[in-house]
Short mmCIF file of C-alpha atoms in Angstrom, two decimals:
data_model
loop_
_atom_site.label_atom_id
_atom_site.label_comp_id
_atom_site.label_asym_id
_atom_site.label_seq_id
_atom_site.Cartn_x
_atom_site.Cartn_y
_atom_site.Cartn_z
CA UNK A 202 -43.25 -84.30 -64.68
CA UNK A 203 -41.84 -85.30 -61.66
CA UNK A 204 -38.90 -88.42 -61.29
CA UNK A 205 -39.30 -91.67 -60.13
CA UNK A 206 -36.74 -91.11 -58.39
CA UNK A 207 -38.29 -87.73 -56.34
CA UNK A 208 -41.72 -89.58 -55.97
CA UNK A 209 -39.69 -92.54 -54.57
CA UNK A 210 -37.46 -89.80 -52.55
CA UNK A 211 -40.76 -88.00 -51.21
CA UNK A 212 -42.82 -90.80 -50.24
CA UNK A 213 -39.05 -91.26 -48.09
CA UNK A 214 -39.58 -87.54 -46.49
CA UNK A 215 -42.89 -88.37 -45.71
CA UNK A 216 -42.68 -92.18 -43.79
CA UNK A 217 -39.62 -90.80 -41.69
CA UNK A 218 -42.21 -88.83 -40.18
CA UNK A 219 -43.57 -91.13 -38.70
CA UNK A 220 -41.27 -93.53 -37.02
CA UNK A 221 -40.52 -93.56 -32.92
CA UNK A 222 -36.84 -91.53 -33.53
CA UNK A 223 -38.79 -88.99 -36.25
CA UNK A 224 -41.43 -88.22 -33.29
CA UNK A 225 -39.70 -88.74 -29.99
CA UNK A 226 -37.14 -85.52 -31.98
CA UNK A 227 -40.28 -83.43 -32.33
CA UNK A 228 -41.45 -83.97 -28.86
CA UNK A 229 -38.07 -83.35 -27.22
CA UNK A 230 -38.17 -79.95 -29.47
CA UNK A 231 -42.16 -79.22 -28.71
CA UNK A 232 -43.18 -80.19 -25.63
CA UNK A 233 -41.35 -76.08 -23.85
CA UNK A 234 -43.94 -74.56 -26.10
CA UNK A 235 -46.91 -77.60 -25.49
CA UNK A 236 -47.41 -77.33 -21.83
CA UNK A 237 -50.83 -77.83 -21.10
CA UNK A 238 -51.09 -80.04 -24.36
CA UNK A 239 -51.93 -83.13 -24.12
CA UNK A 240 -49.75 -85.57 -26.91
CA UNK A 241 -51.03 -88.65 -28.30
CA UNK A 242 -49.47 -91.40 -29.77
CA UNK A 243 -51.63 -93.41 -32.96
CA UNK A 244 -50.74 -96.51 -34.50
CA UNK A 245 -51.80 -96.61 -38.08
CA UNK A 246 -55.98 -95.38 -38.51
CA UNK A 247 -55.96 -95.61 -35.07
CA UNK A 248 -56.58 -91.93 -34.17
CA UNK A 249 -60.17 -92.03 -36.03
CA UNK A 250 -61.61 -93.58 -33.41
CA UNK A 251 -59.60 -91.76 -29.94
CA UNK A 252 -59.91 -88.44 -31.04
CA UNK A 253 -62.96 -87.13 -30.45
CA UNK A 254 -62.69 -89.61 -27.18
CA UNK A 255 -59.35 -87.81 -26.36
CA UNK A 256 -61.17 -83.70 -27.48
CA UNK A 257 -64.19 -84.72 -24.98
CA UNK A 258 -61.84 -84.53 -22.10
CA UNK A 259 -58.92 -82.61 -23.43
CA UNK A 260 -58.88 -78.54 -24.41
CA UNK A 261 -55.66 -79.12 -26.46
CA UNK A 262 -54.22 -81.95 -27.70
CA UNK A 263 -50.52 -82.26 -30.22
CA UNK A 264 -51.23 -85.93 -32.08
CA UNK A 265 -48.55 -88.38 -33.38
CA UNK A 266 -49.37 -91.17 -35.93
CA UNK A 267 -46.79 -93.62 -36.54
CA UNK A 268 -46.19 -96.90 -38.82
CA UNK A 269 -47.29 -99.65 -36.32
CA UNK A 270 -47.62 -100.70 -32.56
CA UNK A 271 -43.71 -101.04 -32.69
CA UNK A 272 -43.02 -97.87 -33.44
CA UNK A 273 -45.73 -96.76 -30.87
CA UNK A 274 -43.60 -99.00 -28.53
CA UNK A 275 -40.61 -97.31 -29.32
CA UNK A 276 -41.62 -94.06 -29.04
CA UNK A 277 -42.84 -94.90 -25.31
CA UNK A 278 -39.20 -96.58 -24.97
CA UNK A 279 -37.25 -93.33 -25.71
CA UNK A 280 -39.81 -90.44 -24.24
CA UNK A 281 -39.61 -92.87 -20.37
CA UNK A 282 -35.83 -94.22 -20.18
CA UNK A 283 -35.24 -89.90 -21.59
CA UNK A 284 -37.38 -89.37 -18.48
CA UNK A 285 -40.05 -87.00 -20.18
CA UNK A 286 -43.13 -88.68 -19.00
CA UNK A 287 -42.17 -86.87 -15.52
CA UNK A 288 -43.08 -83.62 -17.00
CA UNK A 289 -45.34 -83.74 -20.04
CA UNK A 290 -48.27 -85.78 -19.96
CA UNK A 291 -48.20 -88.49 -22.86
CA UNK A 292 -50.80 -91.03 -23.87
CA UNK A 293 -49.62 -94.08 -26.49
CA UNK A 294 -52.04 -95.97 -28.01
CA UNK A 295 -52.35 -99.66 -28.88
CA UNK A 296 -53.64 -102.43 -30.47
CA UNK A 297 -53.64 -105.23 -27.80
CA UNK A 298 -54.78 -108.05 -31.44
CA UNK A 299 -52.81 -111.45 -30.75
CA UNK A 300 -50.04 -110.55 -28.68
CA UNK A 301 -49.54 -110.96 -25.32
CA UNK A 302 -49.80 -107.47 -22.26
CA UNK A 303 -47.86 -105.30 -22.82
CA UNK A 304 -48.62 -104.88 -18.80
CA UNK A 305 -46.21 -107.93 -18.64
CA UNK A 306 -42.44 -107.18 -17.59
CA UNK A 307 -41.08 -109.58 -19.52
CA UNK A 308 -41.59 -107.31 -22.49
CA UNK A 309 -38.69 -104.97 -22.38
CA UNK A 310 -40.88 -101.86 -22.30
CA UNK A 311 -41.47 -101.89 -18.31
CA UNK A 312 -44.96 -100.91 -18.59
CA UNK A 313 -47.26 -100.37 -15.45
CA UNK A 314 -50.23 -100.97 -16.64
CA UNK A 315 -52.01 -97.76 -14.03
CA UNK A 316 -48.79 -95.86 -16.60
CA UNK A 317 -49.67 -93.51 -20.17
CA UNK A 318 -50.27 -96.53 -21.97
CA UNK A 319 -53.36 -98.16 -23.75
CA UNK A 320 -53.90 -101.44 -25.40
CA UNK A 321 -57.09 -101.96 -26.07
CA UNK A 322 -59.42 -105.03 -24.38
CA UNK A 323 -60.38 -106.56 -28.33
CA UNK A 324 -58.24 -106.70 -30.74
CA UNK A 325 -58.18 -103.91 -32.25
CA UNK A 326 -59.75 -100.29 -32.58
CA UNK A 327 -62.19 -101.81 -35.10
CA UNK A 328 -63.85 -104.46 -32.22
CA UNK A 329 -65.57 -102.08 -30.77
CA UNK A 330 -67.85 -101.02 -33.96
CA UNK A 331 -68.94 -104.12 -34.92
CA UNK A 332 -71.41 -104.72 -32.27
CA UNK A 333 -75.16 -104.36 -32.16
CA UNK A 334 -74.99 -101.17 -29.88
CA UNK A 335 -73.52 -99.85 -32.18
CA UNK A 336 -75.57 -101.53 -35.17
CA UNK A 337 -78.69 -100.05 -32.90
CA UNK A 338 -77.28 -96.50 -32.52
CA UNK A 339 -77.60 -96.32 -36.96
CA UNK A 340 -80.56 -98.24 -36.69
CA UNK A 341 -81.74 -95.70 -34.28
CA UNK A 342 -79.72 -91.93 -35.94
CA UNK A 343 -79.84 -93.24 -39.75
CA UNK A 344 -82.73 -95.58 -40.08
CA UNK A 345 -85.26 -93.84 -37.63
CA UNK A 346 -86.23 -96.84 -35.38
CA UNK A 347 -86.62 -96.96 -31.99
CA UNK A 348 -85.45 -100.61 -29.84
CA UNK A 349 -89.96 -100.82 -29.60
CA UNK A 350 -89.73 -101.16 -33.29
CA UNK A 351 -90.39 -104.97 -34.74
CA UNK A 352 -87.85 -103.64 -37.31
CA UNK A 353 -85.80 -102.40 -35.57
CA UNK A 354 -85.73 -105.70 -33.03
CA UNK A 355 -86.40 -108.25 -36.32
CA UNK A 356 -82.45 -106.74 -37.74
CA UNK A 357 -81.15 -106.65 -34.31
CA UNK A 358 -81.83 -110.34 -33.45
CA UNK A 359 -80.50 -111.50 -37.12
CA UNK A 360 -77.89 -109.54 -36.92
CA UNK A 361 -76.33 -111.66 -33.90
CA UNK A 362 -77.23 -114.65 -35.97
CA UNK A 363 -75.22 -114.07 -38.64
CA UNK A 364 -72.42 -112.42 -37.18
CA UNK A 365 -72.17 -115.75 -34.99
CA UNK A 366 -72.67 -117.65 -38.72
CA UNK A 367 -69.31 -115.23 -39.58
CA UNK A 368 -67.06 -115.71 -37.21
CA UNK A 369 -67.30 -119.79 -37.55
CA UNK A 370 -66.43 -119.43 -40.75
CA UNK A 371 -63.22 -117.08 -40.47
CA UNK A 372 -62.27 -118.84 -37.38
CA UNK A 373 -59.55 -120.73 -39.52
CA UNK A 374 -58.14 -117.84 -40.56
CA UNK A 375 -57.95 -116.21 -37.31
CA UNK A 376 -55.91 -119.16 -35.76
CA UNK A 377 -53.73 -119.00 -38.43
CA UNK A 378 -53.41 -115.76 -37.23
CA UNK A 379 -53.52 -116.52 -33.52
CA UNK A 380 -50.05 -119.30 -34.83
CA UNK A 381 -47.69 -116.71 -36.33
CA UNK A 382 -48.46 -113.45 -33.64
CA UNK A 383 -47.70 -116.24 -30.62
CA UNK A 384 -44.62 -117.47 -32.81
CA UNK A 385 -43.31 -113.83 -33.51
CA UNK A 386 -40.08 -113.66 -35.02
CA UNK A 387 -40.18 -117.48 -37.20
CA UNK A 388 -39.90 -116.76 -40.85
CA UNK A 389 -42.65 -117.83 -42.73
CA UNK A 390 -44.26 -117.00 -45.98
CA UNK A 391 -47.63 -116.30 -45.07
CA UNK A 392 -49.75 -113.33 -45.77
CA UNK A 393 -53.08 -111.95 -43.65
CA UNK A 394 -53.59 -108.74 -44.51
CA UNK A 395 -54.32 -109.08 -48.10
CA UNK A 396 -57.01 -111.44 -47.34
CA UNK A 397 -61.06 -109.83 -47.69
CA UNK A 398 -64.26 -110.93 -47.25
CA UNK A 399 -64.82 -112.50 -50.34
CA UNK A 400 -61.84 -114.38 -49.92
CA UNK A 401 -64.29 -116.68 -46.85
CA UNK A 402 -67.37 -114.95 -46.58
CA UNK A 403 -71.20 -115.34 -49.18
CA UNK A 404 -73.03 -112.52 -47.07
CA UNK A 405 -76.38 -111.55 -47.26
CA UNK A 406 -79.05 -111.19 -45.22
CA UNK A 407 -80.37 -114.69 -44.76
CA UNK A 408 -77.28 -116.64 -44.39
CA UNK A 409 -73.58 -116.61 -44.56
CA UNK A 410 -71.85 -119.58 -46.57
CA UNK A 411 -68.78 -119.95 -47.10
CA UNK A 412 -67.72 -118.97 -50.76
CA UNK A 413 -65.97 -120.63 -53.19
CA UNK A 414 -62.28 -119.03 -52.97
CA UNK A 415 -63.37 -120.71 -49.29
CA UNK A 416 -60.76 -123.76 -49.44
CA UNK A 417 -58.41 -122.76 -51.26
CA UNK A 418 -57.69 -119.83 -49.19
CA UNK A 419 -56.72 -121.96 -46.06
CA UNK A 420 -55.52 -124.79 -47.70
CA UNK A 421 -52.84 -121.67 -49.74
CA UNK A 422 -52.21 -119.63 -46.12
CA UNK A 423 -51.76 -124.02 -44.68
CA UNK A 424 -48.91 -124.50 -47.34
CA UNK A 425 -47.44 -121.01 -46.84
CA UNK A 426 -46.23 -121.22 -43.22
CA UNK A 427 -44.58 -124.57 -40.80
CA UNK A 428 -48.04 -124.59 -38.83
CA UNK A 429 -49.23 -127.97 -38.03
CA UNK A 430 -52.94 -129.24 -37.63
CA UNK A 431 -52.23 -129.55 -34.15
CA UNK A 432 -51.00 -126.56 -33.93
CA UNK A 433 -54.25 -124.68 -35.32
CA UNK A 434 -56.57 -126.79 -33.87
CA UNK A 435 -55.07 -125.50 -30.52
CA UNK A 436 -55.67 -122.10 -32.19
CA UNK A 437 -58.73 -122.91 -32.48
CA UNK A 438 -59.46 -124.60 -29.09
CA UNK A 439 -58.25 -121.41 -26.90
CA UNK A 440 -59.78 -118.59 -29.07
CA UNK A 441 -63.75 -120.86 -29.03
CA UNK A 442 -62.75 -120.75 -25.09
CA UNK A 443 -64.19 -116.71 -24.95
CA UNK A 444 -67.47 -115.31 -25.10
CA UNK A 445 -67.07 -113.08 -27.25
CA UNK A 446 -65.29 -114.11 -30.65
CA UNK A 447 -65.92 -110.66 -32.07
CA UNK A 448 -63.91 -108.61 -29.73
CA UNK A 449 -60.80 -111.24 -30.36
CA UNK A 450 -60.78 -112.19 -33.80
CA UNK A 451 -59.73 -109.81 -36.35
CA UNK A 452 -60.78 -106.41 -36.22
CA UNK A 453 -60.10 -105.76 -39.97
CA UNK A 454 -62.68 -108.64 -41.24
CA UNK A 455 -64.72 -108.40 -37.98
CA UNK A 456 -65.31 -104.44 -39.98
CA UNK A 457 -65.82 -105.54 -42.88
CA UNK A 458 -68.17 -107.68 -42.88
CA UNK A 459 -70.36 -105.64 -40.44
CA UNK A 460 -69.99 -102.81 -43.78
CA UNK A 461 -71.42 -104.69 -45.75
CA UNK A 462 -74.62 -106.25 -43.50
CA UNK A 463 -75.61 -102.97 -43.17
CA UNK A 464 -74.62 -101.73 -47.74
CA UNK A 465 -77.14 -104.85 -47.52
CA UNK A 466 -80.14 -103.44 -45.29
CA UNK A 467 -79.60 -100.65 -47.14
CA UNK A 468 -80.63 -102.18 -50.23
CA UNK A 469 -82.60 -103.91 -49.30
CA UNK A 470 -84.54 -101.51 -46.72
CA UNK A 471 -88.04 -101.37 -48.26
CA UNK A 472 -88.42 -104.89 -49.19
CA UNK A 473 -86.84 -105.67 -45.05
CA UNK A 474 -88.06 -102.65 -42.70
CA UNK A 475 -91.91 -103.32 -42.21
CA UNK A 476 -92.17 -100.04 -41.30
CA UNK A 477 -90.93 -96.68 -43.97
CA UNK A 478 -87.62 -96.26 -44.04
CA UNK A 479 -86.73 -91.91 -45.30
CA UNK A 480 -83.78 -91.45 -47.32
CA UNK A 481 -80.58 -92.85 -45.13
CA UNK A 482 -77.91 -90.44 -45.90
CA UNK A 483 -74.20 -92.85 -44.96
CA UNK A 484 -71.72 -91.37 -47.52
CA UNK A 485 -70.06 -94.39 -49.43
CA UNK A 486 -67.28 -92.37 -50.16
CA UNK A 487 -66.36 -91.70 -46.66
CA UNK A 488 -63.40 -92.99 -44.20
CA UNK A 489 -66.75 -95.40 -41.82
CA UNK A 490 -64.40 -95.20 -38.71
CA UNK A 491 -65.26 -91.72 -39.18
CA UNK A 492 -68.40 -91.35 -39.68
CA UNK A 493 -69.24 -94.27 -37.47
CA UNK A 494 -66.98 -93.29 -34.96
CA UNK A 495 -69.65 -91.42 -32.72
CA UNK A 496 -71.48 -95.21 -32.78
CA UNK A 497 -69.02 -97.30 -31.50
CA UNK A 498 -68.39 -98.40 -28.09
CA UNK A 499 -65.79 -96.89 -25.29
CA UNK A 500 -65.18 -99.48 -23.09
CA UNK A 501 -64.90 -99.01 -19.41
CA UNK A 502 -61.47 -99.24 -19.91
CA UNK A 503 -60.52 -96.05 -22.09
CA UNK A 504 -62.45 -93.29 -19.81
CA UNK A 505 -60.59 -95.38 -16.55
CA UNK A 506 -57.23 -94.19 -18.80
CA UNK A 507 -58.66 -90.75 -19.80
CA UNK A 508 -59.38 -89.48 -16.68
CA UNK A 509 -56.21 -90.82 -15.18
CA UNK A 510 -54.32 -89.21 -17.54
CA UNK A 511 -56.63 -85.98 -17.23
CA UNK A 512 -55.78 -85.76 -13.42
CA UNK A 513 -52.01 -85.78 -14.81
CA UNK A 514 -52.29 -83.15 -17.11
CA UNK A 515 -54.27 -81.09 -14.13
CA UNK A 516 -51.32 -81.87 -11.89
CA UNK A 517 -48.66 -81.21 -14.35
CA UNK A 518 -49.72 -77.51 -15.20
CA UNK A 519 -50.18 -76.69 -11.05
CA UNK A 520 -46.40 -77.02 -11.17
#
């Protein structure tokens, strides 16, 4: 039997491998042995989205997963200030979230807009999955529906309506999160990561309604913070100015809604669609970021970033 202290030690060792300091030491050791490789640095699960897109452009890569955005940025600072990026191709991938862009000059990192850091042009990588393009690809490949068929058109139109309803419901939550991110460093007890779809909405194909937990959930979050009603109202005004709220709202909530909508489609396929839908081979136990990876949008910004990095690697290899 493994002692509890041994388990805690193993977890600490594992987590220690994902810190900026640890990865920096690994890069210092490995870069001379992998001169023709691109070095990729991700936060959390984001590699599930990026890896296949990188591999279409680069034949050799070394990937490192860090604990979060700040660890990726700190690693970039370590590698950059030590001059390593002049002799290696390194790509750093981070989510925009509700933070100010990292390309500002006053954030301490001196990150160039066309440099080695890619910042999403949406809240996080999950937002690239939540759109009618991705759903359309799933309908084509998993439901065997083409874009001229009535079932396809009906489903896409309905999805847009339901997504808009969901975003209206989850606006208060995102406004609170917006306030929180804009006031970094100010302590409050408010928790966002543990909030799930069921806390906010009841999802059906016919409509999206507030859940019975909604009022208590928002009220509790307000009481745990020091935000005023006017703070939240200002945040809501800023967020609703955006043309597509699904691009700027917290990605994990958006993706959870998308998966629930898809689950309902599969459950009611015989009643919902006029067309005959065969067996759908979507695996409930598989990680959905991986399973739907090929259907998600690849932004023009990412394409341009990878093109520039590929040219950099070719130039370094020629030296």
